[in-house]
Amino acid sequence: MTAGRGAFAGLTRGNMQHALCRRLRSGGGTRPELALLEDRGQRAVVKDYRASGRLLRSLVGPWLIRREARIYRTLAGAPGVPRLISVLDRHALVVEHVEGRNCAEYADGELPPEFFLRLQRVVEGIHARGVVHCDIKNRSNILVADGGRPYIVDFASAFTRAGGFGPLRRFAFERFRTDDLRAVVKAKLLVGQLWNEPDAHFAFRRGPAERVIRAVRNAARRAFKLIAGR
Ligand SMILES: Nc1ncnc2c1ncn2[C@@H]1O[C@H](COP(=O)(O)OP(=O)(O)OP(=O)(O)O)[C@@H](O)[C@H]1O
Ligand SMILES: [Mg+2]
């Protein structure tokens, strides 16, 4: 890393070892490796598909990295979204580290009601910039920073309103926007233990079309994991 410039300036795969604090999770199959880096008092997380399964390493991982980096750039400066520090190479990106724990590590009832209100504002802010996350129901993607501020990470499945296919895309955007908000309300009801009927109705209501879409999507996900995990 270049001396005299900001933290992580000049970071490359070659010199990354100097900044490595510890491996958070090893990679393999469809999963990227995650590691914690530190430079000049600042911390960052590197998400790296190089040690993942063959398909992820060669094709899908680079595509996911490009998409996720593009979304982080679109959301630069949005409250509750960590800053993209750099794209290391086609396999890996580096994001500002959020000190704290993820929501899945909390016991039910442990997070205060204000947290869920702040989380909703963060998600609405993301939507206002034309991005839907599409995987907020996975509570490990919701981080609770020290001091209780919510952050959202993992924009690999996110989707933007801008782009081709006009009305179809806008329809999908609205659908996924509702899904994101439902995921927030579900977290509030279950993790927050703040059960109330109107929210429960909004979060758990399923029309017949939705049940079919979900069944197809879940089957496609299972098939992908089976193929890509090799
Ligand atoms: N910027 C960050 N700051 C702090 N922790 C982070 C950050 N990014 C990721 N993490 C931690 O690493 C975990 C996995 O990261 P991420 O969700 O991006 O990868 P993933 O492969 O999609 O994982 P999963 O399949 O578990 O969702 C997160 O749940 C979170 O605990
Ligand atoms: Mg994730």
mmCIF file of C-alpha atoms and ligand atoms in Angstrom:
data_model
loop_
_atom_site.group_PDB
_atom_site.id
_atom_site.type_symbol
_atom_site.label_atom_id
_atom_site.label_comp_id
_atom_site.label_asym_id
_atom_site.label_seq_id
_atom_site.Cartn_x
_atom_site.Cartn_y
_atom_site.Cartn_z
ATOM 1 C CA MET A 1 0.000 0.000 0.000
ATOM 2 C CA THR A 2 1.257 3.457 -0.920
ATOM 3 C CA ALA A 3 2.646 5.479 1.979
ATOM 4 C CA GLY A 4 1.295 8.979 2.618
ATOM 5 C CA ARG A 5 -2.177 8.282 1.206
ATOM 6 C CA GLY A 6 -5.444 7.193 2.850
ATOM 7 C CA ALA A 7 -6.053 3.770 4.379
ATOM 8 C CA PHE A 8 -6.067 0.919 1.835
ATOM 9 C CA ALA A 9 -4.674 3.117 -0.974
ATOM 10 C CA GLY A 10 -2.719 0.896 -3.334
ATOM 11 C CA LEU A 11 -4.227 -2.312 -1.923
ATOM 12 C CA THR A 12 -3.674 -5.264 -4.258
ATOM 13 C CA ARG A 13 -4.009 -9.020 -3.951
ATOM 14 C CA GLY A 14 -0.221 -9.154 -3.828
ATOM 15 C CA ASN A 15 0.151 -6.900 -0.766
ATOM 16 C CA MET A 16 -3.147 -7.791 0.932
ATOM 17 C CA GLN A 17 -1.371 -10.175 3.356
ATOM 18 C CA HIS A 18 0.198 -7.138 5.077
ATOM 19 C CA ALA A 19 -3.260 -5.796 5.930
ATOM 20 C CA LEU A 20 -4.803 -9.154 6.876
ATOM 21 C CA CYS A 21 -6.104 -9.295 10.478
ATOM 22 C CA ARG A 22 -7.983 -12.576 10.327
ATOM 23 C CA ARG A 23 -10.101 -14.794 8.112
ATOM 24 C CA LEU A 24 -13.781 -14.431 9.040
ATOM 25 C CA ARG A 25 -14.976 -17.357 6.926
ATOM 26 C CA SER A 26 -13.313 -19.669 4.458
ATOM 27 C CA GLY A 27 -14.629 -19.914 0.900
ATOM 28 C CA GLY A 28 -15.829 -22.966 -1.016
ATOM 29 C CA GLY A 29 -18.771 -24.084 -3.148
ATOM 30 C CA THR A 30 -21.038 -21.092 -3.684
ATOM 31 C CA ARG A 31 -19.579 -19.168 -0.736
ATOM 32 C CA PRO A 32 -16.954 -16.439 -0.975
ATOM 33 C CA GLU A 33 -14.127 -16.203 1.523
ATOM 34 C CA LEU A 34 -14.420 -13.271 3.931
ATOM 35 C CA ALA A 35 -11.473 -11.685 5.681
ATOM 36 C CA LEU A 36 -10.887 -8.699 7.919
ATOM 37 C CA LEU A 37 -8.213 -6.198 6.863
ATOM 38 C CA GLU A 38 -6.709 -3.294 8.761
ATOM 39 C CA ASP A 39 -4.670 -0.353 7.523
ATOM 40 C CA ARG A 40 -3.843 2.875 9.346
ATOM 41 C CA GLY A 41 -6.482 2.308 12.015
ATOM 42 C CA GLN A 42 -9.270 1.546 9.531
ATOM 43 C CA ARG A 43 -10.853 -1.843 9.011
ATOM 44 C CA ALA A 44 -12.315 -3.409 5.899
ATOM 45 C CA VAL A 45 -13.858 -6.696 4.805
ATOM 46 C CA VAL A 46 -12.704 -8.457 1.650
ATOM 47 C CA LYS A 47 -15.255 -10.694 -0.063
ATOM 48 C CA ASP A 48 -13.391 -13.080 -2.333
ATOM 49 C CA TYR A 49 -14.684 -15.767 -4.707
ATOM 50 C CA ARG A 50 -11.233 -17.012 -5.710
ATOM 51 C CA ALA A 51 -11.404 -20.018 -3.364
ATOM 52 C CA SER A 52 -15.029 -20.845 -4.228
ATOM 53 C CA GLY A 53 -16.206 -23.692 -6.487
ATOM 54 C CA ARG A 54 -15.102 -23.772 -10.139
ATOM 55 C CA LEU A 55 -18.186 -22.104 -11.641
ATOM 56 C CA LEU A 56 -18.179 -19.386 -9.010
ATOM 57 C CA ARG A 57 -14.464 -18.750 -9.441
ATOM 58 C CA SER A 58 -14.536 -18.565 -13.221
ATOM 59 C CA LEU A 59 -17.903 -17.066 -14.204
ATOM 60 C CA VAL A 60 -20.508 -16.388 -11.563
ATOM 61 C CA GLY A 61 -18.194 -14.848 -8.934
ATOM 62 C CA PRO A 62 -16.771 -12.164 -11.276
ATOM 63 C CA TRP A 63 -20.313 -11.346 -12.398
ATOM 64 C CA LEU A 64 -21.490 -11.072 -8.767
ATOM 65 C CA ILE A 65 -18.511 -8.879 -7.865
ATOM 66 C CA ARG A 66 -19.228 -6.515 -10.791
ATOM 67 C CA ARG A 67 -22.927 -6.285 -9.847
ATOM 68 C CA GLU A 68 -22.286 -5.793 -6.140
ATOM 69 C CA ALA A 69 -19.623 -3.114 -6.781
ATOM 70 C CA ARG A 70 -21.988 -1.281 -9.147
ATOM 71 C CA ILE A 71 -24.719 -1.278 -6.502
ATOM 72 C CA TYR A 72 -22.328 -0.031 -3.789
ATOM 73 C CA ARG A 73 -21.326 2.817 -6.131
ATOM 74 C CA THR A 74 -24.974 3.687 -6.789
ATOM 75 C CA LEU A 75 -25.560 3.768 -3.032
ATOM 76 C CA ALA A 76 -22.395 5.685 -2.114
ATOM 77 C CA GLY A 77 -23.163 7.958 0.836
ATOM 78 C CA ALA A 78 -26.564 6.381 1.627
ATOM 79 C CA PRO A 79 -27.088 6.066 5.397
ATOM 80 C CA GLY A 80 -26.677 2.490 6.645
ATOM 81 C CA VAL A 81 -24.646 1.290 3.654
ATOM 82 C CA PRO A 82 -20.902 0.710 4.156
ATOM 83 C CA ARG A 83 -18.534 2.345 1.676
ATOM 84 C CA LEU A 84 -16.993 0.369 -1.155
ATOM 85 C CA ILE A 85 -13.236 0.767 -0.737
ATOM 86 C CA SER A 86 -12.083 -1.000 -3.890
ATOM 87 C CA VAL A 87 -12.554 -3.794 -6.364
ATOM 88 C CA LEU A 88 -9.399 -5.825 -5.810
ATOM 89 C CA ASP A 89 -9.657 -7.835 -9.024
ATOM 90 C CA ARG A 90 -12.402 -9.760 -10.834
ATOM 91 C CA HIS A 91 -12.853 -12.111 -7.839
ATOM 92 C CA ALA A 92 -12.923 -9.770 -4.857
ATOM 93 C CA LEU A 93 -14.187 -6.484 -3.478
ATOM 94 C CA VAL A 94 -13.301 -4.591 -0.328
ATOM 95 C CA VAL A 95 -15.893 -2.794 1.799
ATOM 96 C CA GLU A 96 -15.581 -0.652 4.900
ATOM 97 C CA HIS A 97 -15.960 -2.812 8.034
ATOM 98 C CA VAL A 98 -18.944 -2.176 10.288
ATOM 99 C CA GLU A 99 -18.003 -2.779 13.925
ATOM 100 C CA GLY A 100 -20.701 -4.822 15.612
ATOM 101 C CA ARG A 101 -22.618 -8.047 14.994
ATOM 102 C CA ASN A 102 -25.166 -9.198 12.464
ATOM 103 C CA CYS A 103 -28.853 -9.448 13.322
ATOM 104 C CA ALA A 104 -28.845 -13.281 13.179
ATOM 105 C CA GLU A 105 -26.503 -13.304 16.180
ATOM 106 C CA TYR A 106 -29.048 -11.569 18.412
ATOM 107 C CA ALA A 107 -31.518 -13.387 20.631
ATOM 108 C CA ASP A 108 -35.211 -12.684 20.039
ATOM 109 C CA GLY A 109 -36.294 -9.582 21.918
ATOM 110 C CA GLU A 110 -32.728 -8.353 22.390
ATOM 111 C CA LEU A 111 -32.928 -5.493 19.865
ATOM 112 C CA PRO A 112 -34.993 -2.430 20.866
ATOM 113 C CA PRO A 113 -38.038 -1.210 18.841
ATOM 114 C CA GLU A 114 -36.093 1.895 17.661
ATOM 115 C CA PHE A 115 -33.668 -0.370 15.841
ATOM 116 C CA PHE A 116 -36.411 -1.609 13.504
ATOM 117 C CA LEU A 117 -37.637 1.910 12.825
ATOM 118 C CA ARG A 118 -34.104 2.951 11.899
ATOM 119 C CA LEU A 119 -33.728 -0.183 9.773
ATOM 120 C CA GLN A 120 -36.898 0.689 7.883
ATOM 121 C CA ARG A 121 -35.500 4.179 7.179
ATOM 122 C CA VAL A 122 -32.251 2.688 5.905
ATOM 123 C CA VAL A 123 -34.130 0.355 3.567
ATOM 124 C CA GLU A 124 -36.394 3.173 2.347
ATOM 125 C CA GLY A 125 -33.267 5.250 1.668
ATOM 126 C CA ILE A 126 -31.864 2.420 -0.457
ATOM 127 C CA HIS A 127 -35.145 2.189 -2.376
ATOM 128 C CA ALA A 128 -35.160 5.972 -2.899
ATOM 129 C CA ARG A 129 -31.874 5.564 -4.780
ATOM 130 C CA GLY A 130 -33.480 3.076 -7.123
ATOM 131 C CA VAL A 131 -32.114 -0.132 -5.554
ATOM 132 C CA VAL A 132 -33.924 -3.114 -4.037
ATOM 133 C CA HIS A 133 -31.835 -5.504 -1.923
ATOM 134 C CA CYS A 134 -33.820 -8.761 -2.404
ATOM 135 C CA ASP A 135 -32.169 -10.677 0.466
ATOM 136 C CA ILE A 136 -33.010 -8.801 3.650
ATOM 137 C CA LYS A 137 -34.883 -11.832 4.966
ATOM 138 C CA ASN A 138 -31.429 -13.355 5.442
ATOM 139 C CA ARG A 139 -30.771 -11.671 8.779
ATOM 140 C CA SER A 140 -27.032 -12.081 8.522
ATOM 141 C CA ASN A 141 -27.218 -9.286 5.901
ATOM 142 C CA ILE A 142 -28.470 -6.827 8.528
ATOM 143 C CA LEU A 143 -25.676 -5.523 10.707
ATOM 144 C CA VAL A 144 -26.073 -3.868 14.068
ATOM 145 C CA ALA A 145 -23.227 -1.401 14.496
ATOM 146 C CA ASP A 146 -21.929 -0.624 17.956
ATOM 147 C CA GLY A 147 -24.358 1.996 19.271
ATOM 148 C CA GLY A 148 -27.297 0.194 17.626
ATOM 149 C CA ARG A 149 -27.227 1.713 14.133
ATOM 150 C CA PRO A 150 -28.444 -0.607 11.358
ATOM 151 C CA TYR A 151 -26.372 -1.320 8.246
ATOM 152 C CA ILE A 152 -27.215 -3.458 5.233
ATOM 153 C CA VAL A 153 -24.564 -5.527 3.420
ATOM 154 C CA ASP A 154 -24.434 -8.143 0.652
ATOM 155 C CA PHE A 155 -25.844 -6.499 -2.465
ATOM 156 C CA ALA A 156 -25.050 -9.515 -4.667
ATOM 157 C CA SER A 157 -28.746 -10.194 -5.352
ATOM 158 C CA ALA A 158 -29.771 -6.525 -5.506
ATOM 159 C CA PHE A 159 -31.640 -5.098 -8.457
ATOM 160 C CA THR A 160 -31.895 -1.551 -9.817
ATOM 161 C CA ARG A 161 -34.890 0.258 -11.247
ATOM 162 C CA ALA A 162 -32.748 1.787 -14.013
ATOM 163 C CA GLY A 163 -32.071 -0.367 -17.054
ATOM 164 C CA GLY A 164 -33.932 -2.111 -19.840
ATOM 165 C CA PHE A 165 -37.348 -3.805 -20.097
ATOM 166 C CA GLY A 166 -39.374 -0.700 -19.030
ATOM 167 C CA PRO A 167 -42.677 -1.720 -17.429
ATOM 168 C CA LEU A 168 -41.588 -5.279 -16.613
ATOM 169 C CA ARG A 169 -38.582 -4.035 -14.709
ATOM 170 C CA ARG A 170 -40.678 -1.448 -12.871
ATOM 171 C CA PHE A 171 -43.160 -4.189 -11.912
ATOM 172 C CA ALA A 172 -40.348 -6.411 -10.607
ATOM 173 C CA PHE A 173 -38.833 -3.455 -8.745
ATOM 174 C CA GLU A 174 -42.113 -2.766 -6.939
ATOM 175 C CA ARG A 175 -42.528 -6.475 -6.086
ATOM 176 C CA PHE A 176 -39.012 -6.703 -4.617
ATOM 177 C CA ARG A 177 -39.451 -3.384 -2.811
ATOM 178 C CA THR A 178 -42.464 -4.844 -1.018
ATOM 179 C CA ASP A 179 -40.442 -8.004 -0.239
ATOM 180 C CA ASP A 180 -37.666 -5.898 1.334
ATOM 181 C CA LEU A 181 -40.181 -4.053 3.503
ATOM 182 C CA ARG A 182 -41.870 -7.333 4.457
ATOM 183 C CA ALA A 183 -38.493 -8.701 5.539
ATOM 184 C CA VAL A 184 -37.982 -5.661 7.791
ATOM 185 C CA VAL A 185 -41.434 -6.084 9.328
ATOM 186 C CA LYS A 186 -40.830 -9.832 9.826
ATOM 187 C CA ALA A 187 -37.571 -9.069 11.625
ATOM 188 C CA LYS A 188 -39.440 -6.572 13.800
ATOM 189 C CA LEU A 189 -42.178 -9.107 14.617
ATOM 190 C CA LEU A 190 -39.917 -12.100 15.229
ATOM 191 C CA VAL A 191 -36.455 -10.876 16.237
ATOM 192 C CA GLY A 192 -37.872 -7.764 17.896
ATOM 193 C CA GLN A 193 -40.728 -9.744 19.493
ATOM 194 C CA LEU A 194 -43.010 -6.824 18.589
ATOM 195 C CA TRP A 195 -45.973 -8.797 17.346
ATOM 196 C CA ASN A 196 -49.070 -6.935 16.089
ATOM 197 C CA GLU A 197 -51.814 -8.038 13.700
ATOM 198 C CA PRO A 198 -51.616 -5.350 10.953
ATOM 199 C CA ASP A 199 -47.864 -5.920 10.548
ATOM 200 C CA ALA A 200 -48.325 -9.702 10.641
ATOM 201 C CA HIS A 201 -50.933 -9.438 7.891
ATOM 202 C CA PHE A 202 -48.579 -7.357 5.717
ATOM 203 C CA ALA A 203 -45.553 -9.584 6.369
ATOM 204 C CA PHE A 204 -47.082 -13.026 5.931
ATOM 205 C CA ARG A 205 -49.878 -12.566 3.378
ATOM 206 C CA ARG A 206 -49.330 -14.703 0.220
ATOM 207 C CA GLY A 207 -51.463 -14.704 -2.921
ATOM 208 C CA PRO A 208 -51.601 -17.837 -5.130
ATOM 209 C CA ALA A 209 -49.331 -16.250 -7.785
ATOM 210 C CA GLU A 210 -46.771 -15.470 -5.131
ATOM 211 C CA ARG A 211 -46.772 -19.037 -3.828
ATOM 212 C CA VAL A 212 -46.013 -20.317 -7.348
ATOM 213 C CA ILE A 213 -43.228 -17.733 -7.906
ATOM 214 C CA ARG A 214 -41.650 -18.689 -4.580
ATOM 215 C CA ALA A 215 -41.760 -22.427 -5.299
ATOM 216 C CA VAL A 216 -40.086 -21.885 -8.708
ATOM 217 C CA ARG A 217 -37.475 -19.543 -7.244
ATOM 218 C CA ASN A 218 -36.605 -21.919 -4.399
ATOM 219 C CA ALA A 219 -36.246 -24.853 -6.803
ATOM 220 C CA ALA A 220 -33.976 -22.731 -9.067
ATOM 221 C CA ARG A 221 -31.828 -21.733 -6.066
ATOM 222 C CA ARG A 222 -31.435 -25.354 -4.948
ATOM 223 C CA ALA A 223 -30.496 -26.433 -8.493
ATOM 224 C CA PHE A 224 -27.958 -23.609 -8.796
ATOM 225 C CA LYS A 225 -26.317 -24.507 -5.471
ATOM 226 C CA LEU A 226 -26.072 -28.125 -6.556
ATOM 227 C CA ILE A 227 -24.402 -27.247 -9.874
ATOM 228 C CA ALA A 228 -22.236 -24.340 -8.699
ATOM 229 C CA GLY A 229 -21.113 -26.005 -5.476
ATOM 230 C CA ARG A 230 -18.912 -28.451 -7.365
HETATM 231 N N1 LIG B 1 -18.819 -4.570 5.731
HETATM 232 C C1 LIG B 1 -18.977 -5.498 6.672
HETATM 233 N N2 LIG B 1 -18.755 -5.192 7.970
HETATM 234 C C2 LIG B 1 -18.907 -6.118 8.951
HETATM 235 N N3 LIG B 1 -19.253 -7.397 8.718
HETATM 236 C C3 LIG B 1 -19.484 -7.759 7.442
HETATM 237 C C4 LIG B 1 -19.358 -6.836 6.358
HETATM 238 N N4 LIG B 1 -19.645 -7.484 5.215
HETATM 239 C C5 LIG B 1 -19.938 -8.742 5.568
HETATM 240 N N5 LIG B 1 -19.834 -8.920 6.898
HETATM 241 C C6 LIG B 1 -20.086 -10.152 7.662
HETATM 242 O O1 LIG B 1 -19.867 -11.270 6.817
HETATM 243 C C7 LIG B 1 -21.079 -12.001 6.626
HETATM 244 C C8 LIG B 1 -21.195 -12.526 5.213
HETATM 245 O O2 LIG B 1 -21.092 -11.457 4.260
HETATM 246 P P1 LIG B 1 -21.997 -11.421 2.953
HETATM 247 O O3 LIG B 1 -23.426 -11.511 3.379
HETATM 248 O O4 LIG B 1 -21.591 -10.278 2.121
HETATM 249 O O5 LIG B 1 -21.562 -12.766 2.237
HETATM 250 P P2 LIG B 1 -22.489 -13.971 1.737
HETATM 251 O O6 LIG B 1 -21.649 -14.925 1.011
HETATM 252 O O7 LIG B 1 -23.644 -13.431 1.015
HETATM 253 O O8 LIG B 1 -22.947 -14.607 3.084
HETATM 254 P P3 LIG B 1 -24.355 -15.255 3.430
HETATM 255 O O9 LIG B 1 -24.585 -16.326 2.438
HETATM 256 O O10 LIG B 1 -24.112 -15.711 4.842
HETATM 257 O O11 LIG B 1 -25.361 -14.122 3.321
HETATM 258 C C9 LIG B 1 -22.192 -11.029 7.008
HETATM 259 O O12 LIG B 1 -23.314 -11.725 7.488
HETATM 260 C C10 LIG B 1 -21.554 -10.193 8.098
HETATM 261 O O13 LIG B 1 -21.664 -10.841 9.351
HETATM 262 MG MG MG B 2 -25.123 -12.407 2.950
#
